[in-house]
Coordinates of C-alpha atoms in Angstrom, one line a residue:
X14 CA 4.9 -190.9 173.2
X15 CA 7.8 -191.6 175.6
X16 CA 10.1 -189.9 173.5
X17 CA 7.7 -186.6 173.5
X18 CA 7.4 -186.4 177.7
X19 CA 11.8 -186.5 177.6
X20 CA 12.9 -183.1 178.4
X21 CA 15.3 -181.3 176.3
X22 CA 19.2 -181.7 177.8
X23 CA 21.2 -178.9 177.2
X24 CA 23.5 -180.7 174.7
X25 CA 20.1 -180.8 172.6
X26 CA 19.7 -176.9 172.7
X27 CA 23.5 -176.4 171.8
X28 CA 22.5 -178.5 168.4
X29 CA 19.7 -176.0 167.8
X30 CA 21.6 -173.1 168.3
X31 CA 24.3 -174.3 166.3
X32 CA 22.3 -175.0 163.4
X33 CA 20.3 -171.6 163.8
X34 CA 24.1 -170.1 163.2
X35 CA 25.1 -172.0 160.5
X36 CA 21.3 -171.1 159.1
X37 CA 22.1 -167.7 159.5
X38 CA 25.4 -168.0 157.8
X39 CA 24.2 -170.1 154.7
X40 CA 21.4 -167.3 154.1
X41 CA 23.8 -164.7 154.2
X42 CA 25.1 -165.6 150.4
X43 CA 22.4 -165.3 148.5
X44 CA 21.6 -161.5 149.3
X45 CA 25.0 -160.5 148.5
X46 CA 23.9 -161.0 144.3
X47 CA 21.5 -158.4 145.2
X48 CA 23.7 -156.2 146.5
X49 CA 26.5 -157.0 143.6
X50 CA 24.1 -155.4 141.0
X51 CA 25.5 -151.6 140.6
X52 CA 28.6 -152.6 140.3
X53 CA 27.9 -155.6 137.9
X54 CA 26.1 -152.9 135.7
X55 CA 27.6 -149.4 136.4
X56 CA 31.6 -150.6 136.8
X57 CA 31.8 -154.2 135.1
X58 CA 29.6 -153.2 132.5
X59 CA 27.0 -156.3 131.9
X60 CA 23.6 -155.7 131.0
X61 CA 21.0 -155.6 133.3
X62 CA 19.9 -158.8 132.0
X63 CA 22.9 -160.6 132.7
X64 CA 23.3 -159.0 136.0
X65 CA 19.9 -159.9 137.2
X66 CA 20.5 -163.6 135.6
X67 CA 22.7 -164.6 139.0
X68 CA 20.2 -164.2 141.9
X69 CA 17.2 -165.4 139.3
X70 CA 19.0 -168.7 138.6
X71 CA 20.0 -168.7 142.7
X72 CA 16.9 -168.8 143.8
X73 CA 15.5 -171.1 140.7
X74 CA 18.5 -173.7 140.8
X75 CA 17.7 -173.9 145.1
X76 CA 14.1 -173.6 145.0
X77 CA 13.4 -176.2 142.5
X78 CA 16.1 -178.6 144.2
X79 CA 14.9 -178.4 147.8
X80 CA 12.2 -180.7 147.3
X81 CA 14.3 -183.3 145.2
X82 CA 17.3 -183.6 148.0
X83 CA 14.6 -183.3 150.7
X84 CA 12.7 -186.4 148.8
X85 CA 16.0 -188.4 148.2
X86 CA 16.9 -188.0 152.2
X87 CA 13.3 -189.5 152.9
X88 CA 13.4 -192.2 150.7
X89 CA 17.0 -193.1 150.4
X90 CA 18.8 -191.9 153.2
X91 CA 20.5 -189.7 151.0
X92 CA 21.3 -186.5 152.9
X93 CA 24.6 -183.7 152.4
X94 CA 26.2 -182.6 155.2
X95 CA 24.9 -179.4 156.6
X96 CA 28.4 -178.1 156.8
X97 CA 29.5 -178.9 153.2
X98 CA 26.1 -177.6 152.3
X99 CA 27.3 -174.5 154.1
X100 CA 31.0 -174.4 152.0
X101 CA 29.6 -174.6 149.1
X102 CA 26.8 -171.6 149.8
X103 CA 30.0 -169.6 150.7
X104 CA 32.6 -170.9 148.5
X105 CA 30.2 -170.4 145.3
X106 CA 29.5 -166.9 146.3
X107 CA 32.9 -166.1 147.5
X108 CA 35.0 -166.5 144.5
X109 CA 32.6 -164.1 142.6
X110 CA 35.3 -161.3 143.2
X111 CA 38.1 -163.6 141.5
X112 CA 36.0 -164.2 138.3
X113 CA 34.3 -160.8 137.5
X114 CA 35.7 -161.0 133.9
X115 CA 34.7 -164.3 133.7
X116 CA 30.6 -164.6 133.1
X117 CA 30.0 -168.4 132.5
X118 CA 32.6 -169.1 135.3
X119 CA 30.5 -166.9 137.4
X120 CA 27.2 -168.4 136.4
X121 CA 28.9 -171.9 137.4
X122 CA 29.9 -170.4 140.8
X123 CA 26.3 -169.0 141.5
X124 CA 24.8 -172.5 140.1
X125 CA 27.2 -174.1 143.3
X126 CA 26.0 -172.3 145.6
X127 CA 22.7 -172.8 144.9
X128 CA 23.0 -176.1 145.7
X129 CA 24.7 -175.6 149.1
X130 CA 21.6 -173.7 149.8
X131 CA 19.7 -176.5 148.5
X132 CA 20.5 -179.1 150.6
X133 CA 20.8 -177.3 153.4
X134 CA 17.4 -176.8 154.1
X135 CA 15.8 -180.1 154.1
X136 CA 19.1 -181.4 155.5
X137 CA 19.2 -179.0 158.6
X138 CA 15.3 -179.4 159.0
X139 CA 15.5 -182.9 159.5
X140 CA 18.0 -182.3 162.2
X141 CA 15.4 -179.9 164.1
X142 CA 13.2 -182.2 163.4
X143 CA 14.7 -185.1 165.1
X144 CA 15.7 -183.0 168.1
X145 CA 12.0 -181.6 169.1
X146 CA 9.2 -183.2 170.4
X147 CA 5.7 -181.5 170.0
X148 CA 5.7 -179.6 173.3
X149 CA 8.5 -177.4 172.1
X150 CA 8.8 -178.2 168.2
X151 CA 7.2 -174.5 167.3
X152 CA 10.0 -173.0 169.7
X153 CA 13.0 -174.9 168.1
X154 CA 12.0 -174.6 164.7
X155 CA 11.2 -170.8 165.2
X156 CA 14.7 -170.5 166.7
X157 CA 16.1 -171.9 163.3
X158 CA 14.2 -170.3 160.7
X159 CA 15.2 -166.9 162.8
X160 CA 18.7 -167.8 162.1
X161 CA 17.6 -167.8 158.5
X162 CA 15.8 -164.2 158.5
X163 CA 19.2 -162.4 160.4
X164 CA 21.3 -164.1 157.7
X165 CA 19.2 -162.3 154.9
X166 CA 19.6 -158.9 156.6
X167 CA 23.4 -159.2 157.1
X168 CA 23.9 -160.1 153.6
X169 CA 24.1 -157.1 151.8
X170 CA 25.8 -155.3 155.0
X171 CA 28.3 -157.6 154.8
X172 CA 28.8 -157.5 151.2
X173 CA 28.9 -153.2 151.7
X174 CA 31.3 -153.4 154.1
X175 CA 34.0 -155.5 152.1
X176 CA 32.9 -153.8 148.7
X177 CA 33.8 -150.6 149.8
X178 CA 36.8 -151.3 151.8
X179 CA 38.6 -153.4 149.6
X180 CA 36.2 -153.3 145.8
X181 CA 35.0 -156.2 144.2
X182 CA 38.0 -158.7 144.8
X183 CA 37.4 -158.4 148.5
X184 CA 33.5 -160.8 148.4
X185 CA 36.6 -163.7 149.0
X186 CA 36.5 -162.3 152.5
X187 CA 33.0 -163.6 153.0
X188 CA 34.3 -166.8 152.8
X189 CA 35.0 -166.3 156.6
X190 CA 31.6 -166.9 157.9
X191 CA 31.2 -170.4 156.0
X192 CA 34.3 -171.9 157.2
X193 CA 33.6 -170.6 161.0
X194 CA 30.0 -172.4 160.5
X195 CA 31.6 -175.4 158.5
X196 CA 34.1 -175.8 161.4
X197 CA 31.7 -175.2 164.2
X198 CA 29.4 -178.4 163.1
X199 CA 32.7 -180.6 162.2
X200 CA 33.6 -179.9 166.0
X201 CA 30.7 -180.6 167.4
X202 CA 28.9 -182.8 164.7
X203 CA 24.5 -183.4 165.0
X204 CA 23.7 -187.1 165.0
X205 CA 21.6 -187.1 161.5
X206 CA 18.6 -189.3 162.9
X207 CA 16.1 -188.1 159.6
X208 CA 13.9 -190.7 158.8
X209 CA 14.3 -192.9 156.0
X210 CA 12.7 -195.1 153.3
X211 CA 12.9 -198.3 156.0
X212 CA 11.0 -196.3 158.6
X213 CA 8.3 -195.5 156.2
X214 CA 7.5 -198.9 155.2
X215 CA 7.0 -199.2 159.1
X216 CA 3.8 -196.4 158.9
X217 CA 0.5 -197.8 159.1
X218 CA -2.2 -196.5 156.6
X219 CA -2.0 -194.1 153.8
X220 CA -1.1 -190.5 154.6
X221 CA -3.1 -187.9 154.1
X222 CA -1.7 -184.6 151.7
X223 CA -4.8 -182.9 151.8
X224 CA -3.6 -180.7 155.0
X225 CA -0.2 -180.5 153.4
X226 CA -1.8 -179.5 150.1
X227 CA -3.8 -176.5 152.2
X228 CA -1.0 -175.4 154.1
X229 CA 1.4 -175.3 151.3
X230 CA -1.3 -173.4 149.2
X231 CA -1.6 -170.8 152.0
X232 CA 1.8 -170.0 152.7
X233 CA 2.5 -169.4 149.1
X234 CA 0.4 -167.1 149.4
X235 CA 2.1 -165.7 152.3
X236 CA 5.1 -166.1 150.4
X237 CA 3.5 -163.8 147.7
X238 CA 2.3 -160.9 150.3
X239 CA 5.8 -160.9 152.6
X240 CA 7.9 -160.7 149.3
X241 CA 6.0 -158.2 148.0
X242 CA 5.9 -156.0 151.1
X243 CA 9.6 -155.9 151.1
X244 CA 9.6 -155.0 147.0
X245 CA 6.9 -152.1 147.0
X246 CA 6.6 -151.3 150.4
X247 CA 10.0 -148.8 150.2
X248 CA 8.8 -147.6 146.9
X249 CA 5.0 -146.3 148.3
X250 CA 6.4 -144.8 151.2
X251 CA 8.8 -142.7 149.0
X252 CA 6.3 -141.4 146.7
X253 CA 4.3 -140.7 150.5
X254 CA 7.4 -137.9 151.3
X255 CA 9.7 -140.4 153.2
X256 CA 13.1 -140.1 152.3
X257 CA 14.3 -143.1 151.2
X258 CA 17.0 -143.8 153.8
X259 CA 14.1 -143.3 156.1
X260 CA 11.8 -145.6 154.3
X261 CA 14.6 -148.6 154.2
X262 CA 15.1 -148.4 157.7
X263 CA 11.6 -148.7 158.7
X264 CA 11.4 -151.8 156.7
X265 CA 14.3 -153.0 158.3
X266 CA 12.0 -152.5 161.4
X267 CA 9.0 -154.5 159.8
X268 CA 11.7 -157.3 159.0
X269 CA 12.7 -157.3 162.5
X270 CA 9.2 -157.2 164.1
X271 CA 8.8 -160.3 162.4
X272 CA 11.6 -161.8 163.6
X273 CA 9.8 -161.1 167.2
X274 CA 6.9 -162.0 165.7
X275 CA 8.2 -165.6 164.6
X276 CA 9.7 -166.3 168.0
X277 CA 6.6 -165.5 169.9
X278 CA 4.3 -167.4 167.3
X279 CA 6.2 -170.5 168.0
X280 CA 6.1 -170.2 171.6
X281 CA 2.3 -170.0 171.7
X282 CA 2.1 -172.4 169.4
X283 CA 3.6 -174.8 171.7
X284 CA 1.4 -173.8 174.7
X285 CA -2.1 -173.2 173.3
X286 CA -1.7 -175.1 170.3
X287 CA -0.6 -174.5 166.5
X288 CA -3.5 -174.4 164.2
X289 CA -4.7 -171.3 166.3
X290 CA -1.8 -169.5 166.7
X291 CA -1.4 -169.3 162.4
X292 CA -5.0 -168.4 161.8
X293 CA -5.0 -165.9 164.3
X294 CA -2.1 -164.4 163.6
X295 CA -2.9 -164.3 159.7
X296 CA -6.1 -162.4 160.4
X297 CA -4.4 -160.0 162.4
X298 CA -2.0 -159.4 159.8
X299 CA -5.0 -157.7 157.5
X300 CA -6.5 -154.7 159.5
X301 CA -2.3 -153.9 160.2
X302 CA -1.6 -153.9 156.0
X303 CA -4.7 -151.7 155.8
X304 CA -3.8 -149.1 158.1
X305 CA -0.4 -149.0 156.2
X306 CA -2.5 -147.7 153.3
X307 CA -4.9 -145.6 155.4
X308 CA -2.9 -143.2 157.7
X309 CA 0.4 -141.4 157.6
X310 CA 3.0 -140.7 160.2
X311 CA 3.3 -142.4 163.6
X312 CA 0.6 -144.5 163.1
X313 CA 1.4 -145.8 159.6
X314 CA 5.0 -146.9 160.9
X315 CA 2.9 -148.8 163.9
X316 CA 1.1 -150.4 161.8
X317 CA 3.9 -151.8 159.7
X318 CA 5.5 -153.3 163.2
X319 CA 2.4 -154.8 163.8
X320 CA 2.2 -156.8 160.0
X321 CA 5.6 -157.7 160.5
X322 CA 4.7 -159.3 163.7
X323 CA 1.7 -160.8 162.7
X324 CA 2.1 -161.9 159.1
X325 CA 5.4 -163.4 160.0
X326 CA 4.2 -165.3 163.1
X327 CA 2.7 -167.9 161.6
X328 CA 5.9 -168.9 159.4
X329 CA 7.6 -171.0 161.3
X330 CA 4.6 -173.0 162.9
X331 CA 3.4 -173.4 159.8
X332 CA 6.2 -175.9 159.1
X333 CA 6.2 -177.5 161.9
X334 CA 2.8 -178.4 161.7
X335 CA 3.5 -179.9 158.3
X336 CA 6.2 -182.1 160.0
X337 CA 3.9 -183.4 162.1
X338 CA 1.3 -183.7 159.7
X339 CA 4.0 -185.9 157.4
X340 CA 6.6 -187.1 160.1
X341 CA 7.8 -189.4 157.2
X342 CA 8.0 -186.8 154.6
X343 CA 10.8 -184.6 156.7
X344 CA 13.0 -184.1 154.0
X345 CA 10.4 -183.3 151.3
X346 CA 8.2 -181.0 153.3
X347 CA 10.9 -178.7 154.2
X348 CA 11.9 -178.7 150.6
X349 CA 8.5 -178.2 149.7
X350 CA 8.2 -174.9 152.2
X351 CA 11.8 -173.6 152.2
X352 CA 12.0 -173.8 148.7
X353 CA 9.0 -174.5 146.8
X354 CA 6.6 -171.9 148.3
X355 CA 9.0 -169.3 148.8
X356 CA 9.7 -169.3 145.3
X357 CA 6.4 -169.6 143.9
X358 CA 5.4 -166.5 146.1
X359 CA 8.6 -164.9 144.5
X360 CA 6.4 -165.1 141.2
X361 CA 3.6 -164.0 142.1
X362 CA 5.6 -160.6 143.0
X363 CA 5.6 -160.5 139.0
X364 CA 1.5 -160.5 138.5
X365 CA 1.7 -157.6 141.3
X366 CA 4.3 -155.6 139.2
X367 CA 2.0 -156.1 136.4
X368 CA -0.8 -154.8 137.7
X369 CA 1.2 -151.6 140.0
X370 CA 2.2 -151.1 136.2
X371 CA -1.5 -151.2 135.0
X372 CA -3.1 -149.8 138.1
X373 CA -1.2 -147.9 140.0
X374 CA 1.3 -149.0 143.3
X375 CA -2.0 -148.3 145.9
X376 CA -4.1 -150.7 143.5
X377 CA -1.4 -153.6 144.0
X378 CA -1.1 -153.7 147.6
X379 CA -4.6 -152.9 147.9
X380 CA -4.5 -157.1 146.3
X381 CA -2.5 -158.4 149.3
X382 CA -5.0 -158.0 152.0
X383 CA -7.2 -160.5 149.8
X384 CA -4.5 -162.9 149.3
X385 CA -3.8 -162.8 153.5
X386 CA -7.4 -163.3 154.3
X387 CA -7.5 -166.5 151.6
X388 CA -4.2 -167.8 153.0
X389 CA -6.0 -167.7 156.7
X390 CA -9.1 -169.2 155.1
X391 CA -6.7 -172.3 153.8
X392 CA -4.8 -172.3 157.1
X393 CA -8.3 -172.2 158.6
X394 CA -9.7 -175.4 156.4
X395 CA -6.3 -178.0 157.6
X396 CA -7.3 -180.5 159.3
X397 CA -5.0 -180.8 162.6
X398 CA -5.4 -182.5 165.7
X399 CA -6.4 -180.1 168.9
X400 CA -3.6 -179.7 171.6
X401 CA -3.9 -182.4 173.3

């Protein structure tokens, strides 16, 4: 309790801006495979299969993985440091353009930096962890996750830019970022304070995974409706008369609305409490995706600002609630949530492809309203103490 009333010093918000950057730069590695793919296929000449192979293991390798190093840092103590986490994201990712002849060696260099981006989320989670308290823990952990959602949109600018100034060879350039990140948090280093196996054994009673369980259950599903906005929304508003430059730039505005939207969400969250600022915001996320499908123009771009806001508001809080709800189980939840549920809603973008292939596109975003009301409905079910 004493340690919740102590005001943040500003050396405390340099930590969480620093590990929002190196956030931002460790996310920026794992779009550039997407945006390697045309010239995998069209100018190195692998199969579509073996070009798709390198984000898919990426993002299996690092999903799967989160939750192991996040449970080993719990239970152990046993924790990489967020900067060689951060090397070997851009290292991994960065020799790509030396070894384009060279597919095993390049499957071996994506499998590296999957792990970077493995342990760097439950490692650097931990970290926010330790600095927040509860009166501003949905800020702070908004402000990193945000760091997160920037790097994903400068990936595959970045990756553009050096492709076309210099062709394949120049992805080594990207190496830049990571060793600027890498440096910035050997130069001013976060004191690791995660808790560990010792501490636990210090909890009294048995804690309770049935609130985990329903928040983890929800924002799969949340998972499921955000990636899949981001695959067919682009898609439906091209077969609507957009052009398609048009049509990627306004979900570049969605994306960015719910950058706002994950700011504000944790700010709230800290004043009028969390459990109410993720249902709300989930429920308001469902009349916004239906007037995507229902008008046209001005209004149909409106609306897809207001889902971005809304649907990604809740993102954030949602972990931090889980931390709070496991305080013991840092490492693990963030695996869990970072990796985990973000995968498993990855999949689900499969059943949706299968039945836009049955169905029709309208038919299979018609599904995600549905899926956003059930993940407010599990959101709604968690038990979690009032704001005190």
């Amino acid at each position: 309790m004493s340690h919740d009333q102590l005001a943040q010093p500003p050396s405390r918000l340099w930590e969480i801006a620093q590990l929002s950057f190196a956030h931002l730069v460790n996310d920026i590695y794992a779009p550039v495979l997407m945006a390697l793919q045309p010239l995998l296929i069209t100018t190195l000449g692998y199969s579509y299969v073996q070009a798709a192979l390198l984000p898919v293991m990426h993002s299996l390798i690092s999903s799967l993985l989160q939750p192991v190093f996040g449970s080993l840092a719990d239970k152990r103590g046993f924790r990489v440091s967020v900067a060689v986490s951060i090397l070997l994201s851009g290292c991994g990712i960065a020799v790509l353009g030396l070894l384009s002849n060279h597919y095993l060696a390049m499957l071996g260099c994506v499998a590296i930096a999957s792990v970077g981006a493995a342990t760097f989320h439950p490692g650097a989670l931990c970290k926010v962890a330790s600095i927040a308290v509860s009166s501003n823990r949905g800020r702070l952990t908004s402000f990193f996750i945000v760091g997160g959602n920037l790097g994903h949109a400068l990936g595959p600018i970045l990756a553009g830019i050096v492709i076309t100034a210099g062709g394949l060879s120049a992805i080594t350039w990207l190496l830049i970022p990571a060793v600027i990140g890498a440096l910035l948090l050997l130069i001013r280093p976060i004191p690791d304070t995660c808790p560990v196996a010792a501490r636990q054994a210090e909890s009294d009673g048995e804690e309770n995974w049935k609130p985990v369980i329903l928040l983890f259950t929800g924002s799969t599903l949340r998972s499921w409706v955000t990636v899949g906005a981001m695959t067919f929304l682009p898609t439906y508003l091209v077969l609507n008369g957009y052009p398609l430059l048009e049509a990627t730039f306004f979900i570049s505005a969605m994306l960015l609305a719910g950058v706002v939207g994950q700011l504000v969400g944790g700010y709230f969250s800290d004043r009028v409490g969390r459990k109410p600022v993720v249902v709300t915001t989930t429920l308001c996320s469902i009349p916004a995706f239906a007037a995507i499908l229902l008008t046209n123009g001005a209004l149909q771009i409106a609306a897809m600002l207001c889902f971005g806001f809304f649907l990604w508001a809740s993102f954030s809080v949602t972990i931090a609630m889980a931390h709070e709800l496991m305080p013991n189980k840092i490492g693990l939840i963030s695996g869990l949530f970072m990796g985990i549920a973000m995968g498993a809603g990855g999949l689900g973008v499969s059943v949706s492809s299968a039945i836009a292939d049955q169905f029709g596109l309208t038919a299979t975003l018609s599904v995600f309203p549905a899926l956003i009301l059930l993940a407010a409905l599990l959101f709604s079910a968690v038990g979690y103490p009032r704001r005190g």
